[in-house]
Short mmCIF file of C-alpha atoms in Angstrom, two decimals:
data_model
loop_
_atom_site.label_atom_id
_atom_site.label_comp_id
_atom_site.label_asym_id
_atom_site.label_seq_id
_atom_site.Cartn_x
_atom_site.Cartn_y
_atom_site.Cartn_z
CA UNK Y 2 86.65 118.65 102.65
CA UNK Y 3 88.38 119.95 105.64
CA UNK Y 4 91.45 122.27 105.91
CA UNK Y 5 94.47 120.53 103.67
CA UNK Y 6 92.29 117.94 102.20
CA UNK Y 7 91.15 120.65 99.35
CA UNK Y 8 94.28 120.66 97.46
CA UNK Y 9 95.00 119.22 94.13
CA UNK Y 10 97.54 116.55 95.30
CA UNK Y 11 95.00 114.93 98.03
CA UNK Y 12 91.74 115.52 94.62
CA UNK Y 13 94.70 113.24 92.33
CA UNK Y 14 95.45 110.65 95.29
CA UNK Y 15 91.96 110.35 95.79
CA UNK Y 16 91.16 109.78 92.51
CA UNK Y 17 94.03 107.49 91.59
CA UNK Y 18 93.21 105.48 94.79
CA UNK Y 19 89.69 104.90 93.54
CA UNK Y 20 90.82 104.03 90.56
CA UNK Y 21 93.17 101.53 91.03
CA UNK Y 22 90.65 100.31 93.94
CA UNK Y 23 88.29 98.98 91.57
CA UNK Y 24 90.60 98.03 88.24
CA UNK Y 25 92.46 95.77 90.91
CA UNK Y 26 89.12 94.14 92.44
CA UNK Y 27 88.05 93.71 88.52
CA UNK Y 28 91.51 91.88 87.22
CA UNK Y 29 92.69 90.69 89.99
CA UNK Y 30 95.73 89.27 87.89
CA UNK Y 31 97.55 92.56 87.22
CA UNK Y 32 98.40 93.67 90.44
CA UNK Y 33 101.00 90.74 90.28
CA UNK Y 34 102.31 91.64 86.81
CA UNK Y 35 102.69 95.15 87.56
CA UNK Y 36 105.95 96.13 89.16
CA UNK Y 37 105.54 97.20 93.06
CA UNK Y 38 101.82 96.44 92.62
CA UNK Y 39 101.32 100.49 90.95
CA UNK Y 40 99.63 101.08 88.25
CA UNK Y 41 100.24 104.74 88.12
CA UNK Y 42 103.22 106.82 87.36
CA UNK Y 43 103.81 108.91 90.88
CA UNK Y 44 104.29 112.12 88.70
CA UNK Y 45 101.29 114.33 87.77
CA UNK Y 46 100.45 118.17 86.31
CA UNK Y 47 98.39 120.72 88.17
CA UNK Y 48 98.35 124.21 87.10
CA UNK Y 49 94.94 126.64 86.63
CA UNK Y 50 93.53 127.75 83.66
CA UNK Y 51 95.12 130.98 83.87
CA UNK Y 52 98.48 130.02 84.40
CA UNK Y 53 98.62 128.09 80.68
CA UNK Y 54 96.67 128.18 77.60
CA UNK Y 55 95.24 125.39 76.62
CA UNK Y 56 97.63 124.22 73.95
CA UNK Y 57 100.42 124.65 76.71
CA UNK Y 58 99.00 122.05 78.20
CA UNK Y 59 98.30 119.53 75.42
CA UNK Y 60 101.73 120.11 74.11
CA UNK Y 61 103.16 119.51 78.02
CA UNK Y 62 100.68 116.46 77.78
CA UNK Y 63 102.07 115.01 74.65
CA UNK Y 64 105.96 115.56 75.83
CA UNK Y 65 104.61 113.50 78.50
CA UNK Y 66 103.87 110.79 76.71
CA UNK Y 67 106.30 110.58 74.41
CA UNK Y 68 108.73 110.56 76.85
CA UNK Y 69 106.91 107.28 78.99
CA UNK Y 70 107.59 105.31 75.19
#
């Protein structure tokens, strides 16, 4: 990768446009249930190792999802 393409926020775009890429061409129905067409939140975590233990980031993880319910 080239200049700003190493970053962590192109590395999740990437892979959520992958992603969605080939869940879409699978079931081609949910596209039209899901609202806007996304299947992804827009919000994502990136911090390095060193920055959080390990259990910060489960515990950030689980706020996370408690929160989407």
């Amino acid at each position: 990768m080239k200049g700003g393409q190493n970053t962590p926020t192109s590395k999740v775009s990437t892979v959520n446009s992958l992603f969605n890429t080939r869940k879409f061409l699978k079931f081609l129905q949910l596209k039209k249930k899901l609202w806007g067409g996304h299947l992804w939140n827009p919000s994502y975590f990136v911090s390095t190792v060193s920055e959080n233990t390990e259990a910060e980031v489960k515990k950030y993880i689980e706020k996370q999802n408690a929160e989407s319910v």
